[in-house]
Amino acid sequence: MGEVDPAYIQAIEHRPKIISGLEAGGIPLIDLSPLLSSDSLEGYSKDHPQAILDLVEEIKGACKDWGFFQVINHGVSYDLLRRLQTAAKEFFDLPLEEKRRVTKDEENLMGYYDTEHTKNVRDWREVLDFVVVDPTVIPHSPEPDDQRLRQINNQWPEYPSDLREVCEEYCRVVEKLAFNLLELISLSLGLPAKRLNGFFKDQISYIRLNHYPPCPTPHLALGLGRHKDSGALTVLATDDIGGLEVKRKTDGEWIRVKTIPESYIINVGDVIQVWSNDRYESVEHRVVVNSEKERFSIPFFFDPSHYEMVKPLEELVDEEKEPARFKEYNWGKFFCKRKLSNFKKLPVENHQITDFKIAK
Ligand SMILES: O=C(O)CCC(=O)C(=O)O
Ligand SMILES: [Fe+2]
């Protein structure tokens, strides 16, 4: 990625503290094995086995206190994940000209990219994005009056030749895990297990292969600047190199997430914050890089259908005791606005759900 260009340099208050090997604990680790032995979570009843009810309580605590948790015994085969990680490394090891043959741009929103900006500072990373349902339909533009739609398609590199197949197989498996987690979250809000599933009928979810190369100045730059995920839920696989930091809700300190073999890191996104009327908050996080080792991560962004209007769920709102805290917004328009802002260094802060917050 060359020498350090000023575009990568974070403002002093956002620069990371470089710690060696120190990982603060606290982010809940949840064992999903009760799910593997349960056929379905359908129907909210007190008849769920105690292990499921306990699991739902754990999810509720984690979503409230942290907005983040880690899961083990999630049902995704480690062999598949390893094949995907190998193919991702083979892709990112290619010469830049080769990777740029599948570059994404304002027309083609999926593909390779190495000039992403978060909060208008360039990230020390390169990515390859692909949609889970190919093609995926989204609004043509973020303009509120533009009714036109457009299709986004995946762009697959020629090499490694099995990348497409491995990615497509991974989509099916990680999607199932995402639906399981969604159902647990729904139960944890006191709703029927499948209450939220319908919002994903024409999901616009996508997967990102992230590569963070070693950085000669890890104290000045970030692999990925502080941000909140805008979708419903993120299901993240990482290798064993740490770097993800989460802003702890209790005191605003940046906490390094431990790398736990064969685990996934899950976080609540903005859409769940709005649906839950702020019961669960989407929490800020960022990625710190290091000067020695490259790091890989693979988030699955679980995103509703473009036409969904996102607003607090009516069951969770009470005009007197618990009024809605957000005005409704169109998910697809929000998604488009965010995606297009990736291609420009904007003079203003990105589009956020706080734009729809109802003043108390
Ligand atoms: O690489 C990571 O650990 C986190 C990635 C992330 O937060 C994102 O891509 O939104
Ligand atoms: Fe994120």
Short mmCIF file of C-alpha atoms in Angstrom, two decimals, residues 34-334:
data_model
loop_
_atom_site.label_atom_id
_atom_site.label_comp_id
_atom_site.label_asym_id
_atom_site.label_seq_id
_atom_site.Cartn_x
_atom_site.Cartn_y
_atom_site.Cartn_z
CA PRO A 34 -28.55 -25.48 22.79
CA LEU A 35 -29.60 -24.28 19.30
CA LEU A 36 -27.92 -27.21 17.57
CA SER A 37 -30.11 -29.64 19.48
CA SER A 38 -33.32 -27.66 19.02
CA ASP A 39 -35.39 -28.04 15.81
CA SER A 40 -36.90 -24.61 15.71
CA LEU A 41 -37.42 -21.55 17.84
CA GLU A 42 -40.85 -20.96 16.38
CA GLY A 43 -43.52 -19.65 18.70
CA TYR A 44 -42.68 -17.82 21.86
CA SER A 45 -43.73 -20.01 24.67
CA LYS A 46 -42.58 -20.87 28.12
CA ASP A 47 -42.23 -24.39 26.74
CA HIS A 48 -38.82 -23.75 25.28
CA PRO A 49 -36.26 -25.95 26.99
CA GLN A 50 -34.60 -24.18 29.91
CA ALA A 51 -31.29 -24.13 27.98
CA ILE A 52 -32.92 -22.00 25.24
CA LEU A 53 -34.51 -19.65 27.77
CA ASP A 54 -31.11 -19.22 29.45
CA LEU A 55 -29.52 -18.55 26.07
CA VAL A 56 -32.12 -15.87 25.30
CA GLU A 57 -31.34 -14.19 28.65
CA GLU A 58 -27.62 -14.21 27.85
CA ILE A 59 -28.26 -12.64 24.44
CA LYS A 60 -30.44 -9.98 26.05
CA GLY A 61 -27.75 -9.05 28.59
CA ALA A 62 -25.04 -8.94 25.91
CA CYS A 63 -27.11 -6.79 23.53
CA LYS A 64 -28.02 -4.36 26.32
CA ASP A 65 -24.66 -4.05 28.02
CA TRP A 66 -22.25 -4.29 25.08
CA GLY A 67 -24.03 -4.40 21.72
CA PHE A 68 -21.36 -7.06 21.00
CA PHE A 69 -20.85 -10.72 21.90
CA GLN A 70 -18.88 -13.74 20.73
CA VAL A 71 -20.39 -17.13 19.95
CA ILE A 72 -19.02 -20.66 19.89
CA ASN A 73 -20.70 -23.91 18.76
CA HIS A 74 -22.47 -21.90 16.05
CA GLY A 75 -22.77 -24.68 13.49
CA VAL A 76 -20.49 -23.18 10.79
CA SER A 77 -17.93 -25.70 9.65
CA TYR A 78 -14.39 -24.64 10.44
CA ASP A 79 -13.16 -26.39 7.33
CA LEU A 80 -15.35 -24.17 5.12
CA LEU A 81 -14.16 -21.04 6.92
CA ARG A 82 -10.55 -22.11 6.47
CA ARG A 83 -11.10 -22.69 2.75
CA LEU A 84 -12.60 -19.21 2.49
CA GLN A 85 -9.70 -17.65 4.41
CA THR A 86 -7.19 -19.40 2.15
CA ALA A 87 -8.97 -18.23 -1.00
CA ALA A 88 -9.17 -14.67 0.41
CA LYS A 89 -5.43 -14.64 1.08
CA GLU A 90 -4.72 -15.93 -2.43
CA PHE A 91 -6.82 -13.12 -3.87
CA PHE A 92 -5.21 -10.34 -1.82
CA ASP A 93 -1.74 -11.71 -2.62
CA LEU A 94 -2.35 -10.98 -6.32
CA PRO A 95 -0.69 -7.95 -7.95
CA LEU A 96 -2.71 -4.76 -7.55
CA GLU A 97 -3.46 -4.51 -11.32
CA GLU A 98 -5.01 -7.96 -11.16
CA LYS A 99 -7.22 -7.09 -8.16
CA ARG A 100 -8.24 -3.82 -9.78
CA ARG A 101 -9.78 -5.73 -12.66
CA VAL A 102 -12.78 -6.29 -10.37
CA THR A 103 -12.81 -2.80 -8.82
CA LYS A 104 -16.10 -1.55 -7.47
CA ASP A 105 -17.35 1.94 -8.24
CA GLU A 106 -20.54 4.02 -8.16
CA GLU A 107 -22.02 1.87 -10.92
CA ASN A 108 -20.83 -1.50 -9.73
CA LEU A 109 -21.13 -1.47 -5.95
CA MET A 110 -19.60 -4.92 -5.37
CA GLY A 111 -15.96 -5.85 -5.97
CA TYR A 112 -12.46 -4.84 -4.93
CA TYR A 113 -11.58 -1.55 -3.27
CA ASP A 114 -8.49 -0.17 -1.56
CA THR A 115 -9.36 3.47 -1.02
CA GLU A 116 -12.22 3.23 1.47
CA HIS A 117 -12.66 6.18 3.82
CA THR A 118 -14.38 5.96 7.22
CA LYS A 119 -15.27 9.32 8.78
CA ASN A 120 -13.35 10.83 5.89
CA VAL A 121 -9.97 9.34 6.79
CA ARG A 122 -8.55 6.60 4.58
CA ASP A 123 -8.58 3.07 6.05
CA TRP A 124 -5.40 0.94 6.05
CA ARG A 125 -7.06 -1.98 4.33
CA GLU A 126 -8.35 -3.45 1.09
CA VAL A 127 -11.67 -5.24 0.63
CA LEU A 128 -13.64 -7.49 -1.72
CA ASP A 129 -17.43 -7.20 -1.39
CA PHE A 130 -20.10 -9.54 -2.73
CA VAL A 131 -23.86 -9.75 -2.28
CA VAL A 132 -25.42 -12.84 -0.77
CA VAL A 133 -28.27 -12.89 -3.30
CA ASP A 134 -26.94 -12.28 -6.82
CA PRO A 135 -28.37 -10.10 -8.31
CA THR A 136 -29.64 -7.90 -5.47
CA VAL A 137 -32.16 -5.11 -6.10
CA ILE A 138 -31.70 -1.70 -4.46
CA PRO A 139 -32.94 1.84 -5.17
CA HIS A 140 -31.32 3.54 -8.14
CA SER A 141 -30.24 6.54 -6.07
CA PRO A 142 -30.60 7.94 -2.55
CA GLU A 143 -32.89 10.73 -3.84
CA PRO A 144 -36.26 10.39 -2.03
CA ASP A 145 -38.31 11.06 -5.17
CA ASP A 146 -36.41 8.70 -7.44
CA GLN A 147 -38.59 5.56 -7.67
CA ARG A 148 -36.24 3.69 -10.01
CA LEU A 149 -34.50 0.52 -8.90
CA ARG A 150 -31.25 -1.07 -10.01
CA GLN A 151 -29.54 -4.42 -9.79
CA ILE A 152 -26.20 -5.02 -8.21
CA ASN A 153 -24.16 -8.00 -9.37
CA ASN A 154 -21.08 -9.66 -8.06
CA GLN A 155 -17.76 -9.35 -9.86
CA TRP A 156 -15.62 -12.45 -9.41
CA PRO A 157 -11.90 -12.44 -10.04
CA GLU A 158 -10.45 -15.04 -12.39
CA TYR A 159 -8.05 -16.17 -9.68
CA PRO A 160 -8.26 -17.97 -7.28
CA SER A 161 -10.58 -20.08 -9.39
CA ASP A 162 -12.51 -21.54 -6.44
CA LEU A 163 -13.19 -18.18 -4.76
CA ARG A 164 -16.70 -17.85 -6.15
CA GLU A 165 -17.75 -21.36 -5.22
CA VAL A 166 -16.36 -21.13 -1.68
CA CYS A 167 -17.96 -17.71 -1.15
CA GLU A 168 -21.35 -18.93 -2.40
CA GLU A 169 -21.22 -21.97 -0.13
CA TYR A 170 -20.24 -19.74 2.80
CA CYS A 171 -23.19 -17.38 2.11
CA ARG A 172 -25.72 -20.18 2.66
CA VAL A 173 -24.16 -21.30 5.93
CA VAL A 174 -23.53 -17.92 7.52
CA GLU A 175 -27.00 -16.76 6.50
CA LYS A 176 -28.47 -19.61 8.54
CA LEU A 177 -26.45 -18.56 11.57
CA ALA A 178 -27.63 -14.96 11.10
CA PHE A 179 -31.31 -16.07 11.04
CA ASN A 180 -30.75 -18.13 14.22
CA LEU A 181 -29.26 -15.10 15.96
CA LEU A 182 -32.07 -12.88 14.69
CA GLU A 183 -34.63 -15.27 16.18
CA LEU A 184 -32.82 -15.31 19.52
CA ILE A 185 -32.72 -11.50 19.52
CA SER A 186 -36.42 -11.38 18.69
CA LEU A 187 -37.18 -13.71 21.63
CA SER A 188 -34.93 -11.58 23.85
CA LEU A 189 -37.11 -8.55 23.07
CA GLY A 190 -40.17 -10.53 24.22
CA LEU A 191 -41.37 -11.06 20.62
CA PRO A 192 -42.17 -14.26 18.69
CA ALA A 193 -39.02 -15.91 17.34
CA LYS A 194 -39.86 -15.17 13.69
CA ARG A 195 -41.16 -11.62 14.22
CA LEU A 196 -38.21 -10.05 12.36
CA ASN A 197 -37.65 -12.65 9.63
CA GLY A 198 -40.09 -11.12 7.13
CA PHE A 199 -37.98 -7.96 6.89
CA PHE A 200 -35.31 -10.04 5.13
CA LYS A 201 -37.48 -11.50 2.37
CA ASP A 202 -35.43 -9.71 -0.30
CA GLN A 203 -32.39 -9.12 1.87
CA ILE A 204 -29.61 -6.92 0.55
CA SER A 205 -27.00 -8.56 2.78
CA TYR A 206 -23.40 -8.66 1.64
CA ILE A 207 -20.12 -10.19 2.70
CA ARG A 208 -16.80 -8.38 2.82
CA LEU A 209 -13.36 -9.93 2.71
CA ASN A 210 -11.13 -7.52 4.66
CA HIS A 211 -7.35 -7.50 4.39
CA TYR A 212 -5.34 -5.26 6.72
CA PRO A 213 -1.68 -5.25 5.55
CA PRO A 214 1.10 -4.56 8.08
CA CYS A 215 1.31 -0.81 8.65
CA PRO A 216 4.60 1.03 9.30
CA THR A 217 2.79 3.66 11.42
CA PRO A 218 0.08 1.84 13.40
CA HIS A 219 0.00 4.66 15.97
CA LEU A 220 -1.17 7.17 13.35
CA ALA A 221 -3.54 5.21 11.12
CA LEU A 222 -6.42 2.76 11.61
CA GLY A 223 -7.28 -0.34 9.62
CA LEU A 224 -10.85 0.82 9.86
CA GLY A 225 -11.90 4.04 11.52
CA ARG A 226 -14.49 4.24 14.28
CA HIS A 227 -17.99 3.54 12.98
CA LYS A 228 -21.28 1.82 13.71
CA ASP A 229 -22.67 -0.82 11.36
CA SER A 230 -25.78 0.49 9.65
CA GLY A 231 -27.60 -2.81 8.98
CA ALA A 232 -29.40 -5.17 11.34
CA LEU A 233 -26.71 -7.55 12.52
CA THR A 234 -23.05 -8.27 11.72
CA VAL A 235 -21.64 -11.80 11.92
CA LEU A 236 -17.86 -11.49 11.82
CA ALA A 237 -15.19 -14.14 11.35
CA THR A 238 -11.56 -13.15 12.00
CA ASP A 239 -8.20 -14.86 11.96
CA ASP A 240 -6.16 -15.09 15.17
CA ILE A 241 -4.55 -11.65 14.85
CA GLY A 242 -6.31 -9.19 17.15
CA GLY A 243 -7.18 -5.64 16.20
CA LEU A 244 -10.91 -5.08 16.62
CA GLU A 245 -11.74 -2.61 19.39
CA VAL A 246 -15.19 -1.88 20.80
CA LYS A 247 -16.20 1.30 22.62
CA ARG A 248 -17.33 0.14 26.05
CA LYS A 249 -20.74 1.58 26.91
CA THR A 250 -20.02 2.10 30.60
CA ASP A 251 -17.04 4.45 30.21
CA GLY A 252 -16.32 5.02 26.51
CA GLU A 253 -12.95 3.17 26.73
CA TRP A 254 -11.75 1.26 23.65
CA ILE A 255 -11.67 -2.46 24.51
CA ARG A 256 -9.73 -4.96 22.39
CA VAL A 257 -11.81 -8.02 21.44
CA LYS A 258 -10.10 -11.30 22.31
CA THR A 259 -9.49 -13.67 19.45
CA ILE A 260 -11.11 -16.97 20.34
CA PRO A 261 -10.47 -19.87 17.95
CA GLU A 262 -13.51 -20.92 15.89
CA SER A 263 -15.72 -18.17 17.34
CA TYR A 264 -17.76 -15.47 15.64
CA ILE A 265 -18.07 -11.89 16.83
CA ILE A 266 -21.63 -10.60 16.62
CA ASN A 267 -22.83 -7.01 16.86
CA VAL A 268 -26.14 -5.25 16.77
CA GLY A 269 -26.40 -2.68 13.96
CA ASP A 270 -28.37 0.55 13.67
CA VAL A 271 -31.49 -1.18 12.29
CA ILE A 272 -31.89 -3.30 15.44
CA GLN A 273 -31.29 -0.20 17.54
CA VAL A 274 -34.25 1.48 15.82
CA TRP A 275 -36.51 -1.62 15.82
CA SER A 276 -35.82 -2.08 19.53
CA ASN A 277 -36.46 1.62 20.22
CA ASP A 278 -33.01 2.01 21.79
CA ARG A 279 -33.26 -1.06 24.05
CA TYR A 280 -30.24 -2.38 22.17
CA GLU A 281 -27.67 0.12 20.91
CA SER A 282 -25.42 -0.16 17.90
CA VAL A 283 -21.95 0.37 19.36
CA GLU A 284 -18.95 2.10 17.84
CA HIS A 285 -15.95 -0.05 16.90
CA ARG A 286 -12.69 0.27 14.94
CA VAL A 287 -9.72 -1.79 13.80
CA VAL A 288 -6.15 -1.16 14.95
CA VAL A 289 -3.35 -2.40 12.69
CA ASN A 290 0.15 -3.53 13.56
CA SER A 291 3.55 -3.18 11.94
CA GLU A 292 4.34 -6.87 11.65
CA LYS A 293 1.40 -9.00 10.71
CA GLU A 294 -1.31 -8.79 8.13
CA ARG A 295 -4.83 -9.51 9.38
CA PHE A 296 -7.93 -10.90 7.64
CA SER A 297 -11.57 -10.64 8.67
CA ILE A 298 -14.87 -11.56 7.03
CA PRO A 299 -18.04 -9.71 8.12
CA PHE A 300 -21.48 -10.80 6.93
CA PHE A 301 -23.73 -7.71 6.99
CA PHE A 302 -27.28 -8.97 7.51
CA ASP A 303 -29.45 -6.31 5.89
CA PRO A 304 -33.24 -6.12 5.33
CA SER A 305 -35.03 -5.76 1.98
CA HIS A 306 -34.50 -2.36 0.37
CA TYR A 307 -38.19 -1.40 0.54
CA GLU A 308 -38.52 -1.82 4.31
CA MET A 309 -39.33 1.30 6.29
CA VAL A 310 -37.29 1.04 9.48
CA LYS A 311 -39.04 2.25 12.63
CA PRO A 312 -39.48 1.19 16.26
CA LEU A 313 -41.58 -2.01 16.42
CA GLU A 314 -45.12 -1.23 17.49
CA GLU A 315 -45.06 -3.91 20.22
CA LEU A 316 -42.16 -2.08 21.84
CA VAL A 317 -43.69 1.37 21.73
CA ASP A 318 -46.25 2.87 24.07
CA GLU A 319 -47.34 6.41 23.40
CA GLU A 320 -47.26 7.35 27.06
CA LYS A 321 -44.62 5.21 28.70
CA GLU A 322 -42.29 4.39 25.83
CA PRO A 323 -42.82 6.74 22.87
CA ALA A 324 -41.05 6.01 19.58
CA ARG A 325 -37.58 7.50 19.59
CA PHE A 326 -37.06 7.45 15.81
CA LYS A 327 -38.95 8.61 12.74
CA GLU A 328 -39.23 5.94 10.08
CA TYR A 329 -36.76 5.82 7.21
CA ASN A 330 -36.39 3.82 4.03
CA TRP A 331 -33.65 1.22 4.46
CA GLY A 332 -32.66 1.02 0.77
CA LYS A 333 -32.25 4.80 0.46
CA PHE A 334 -30.14 4.85 3.60
#
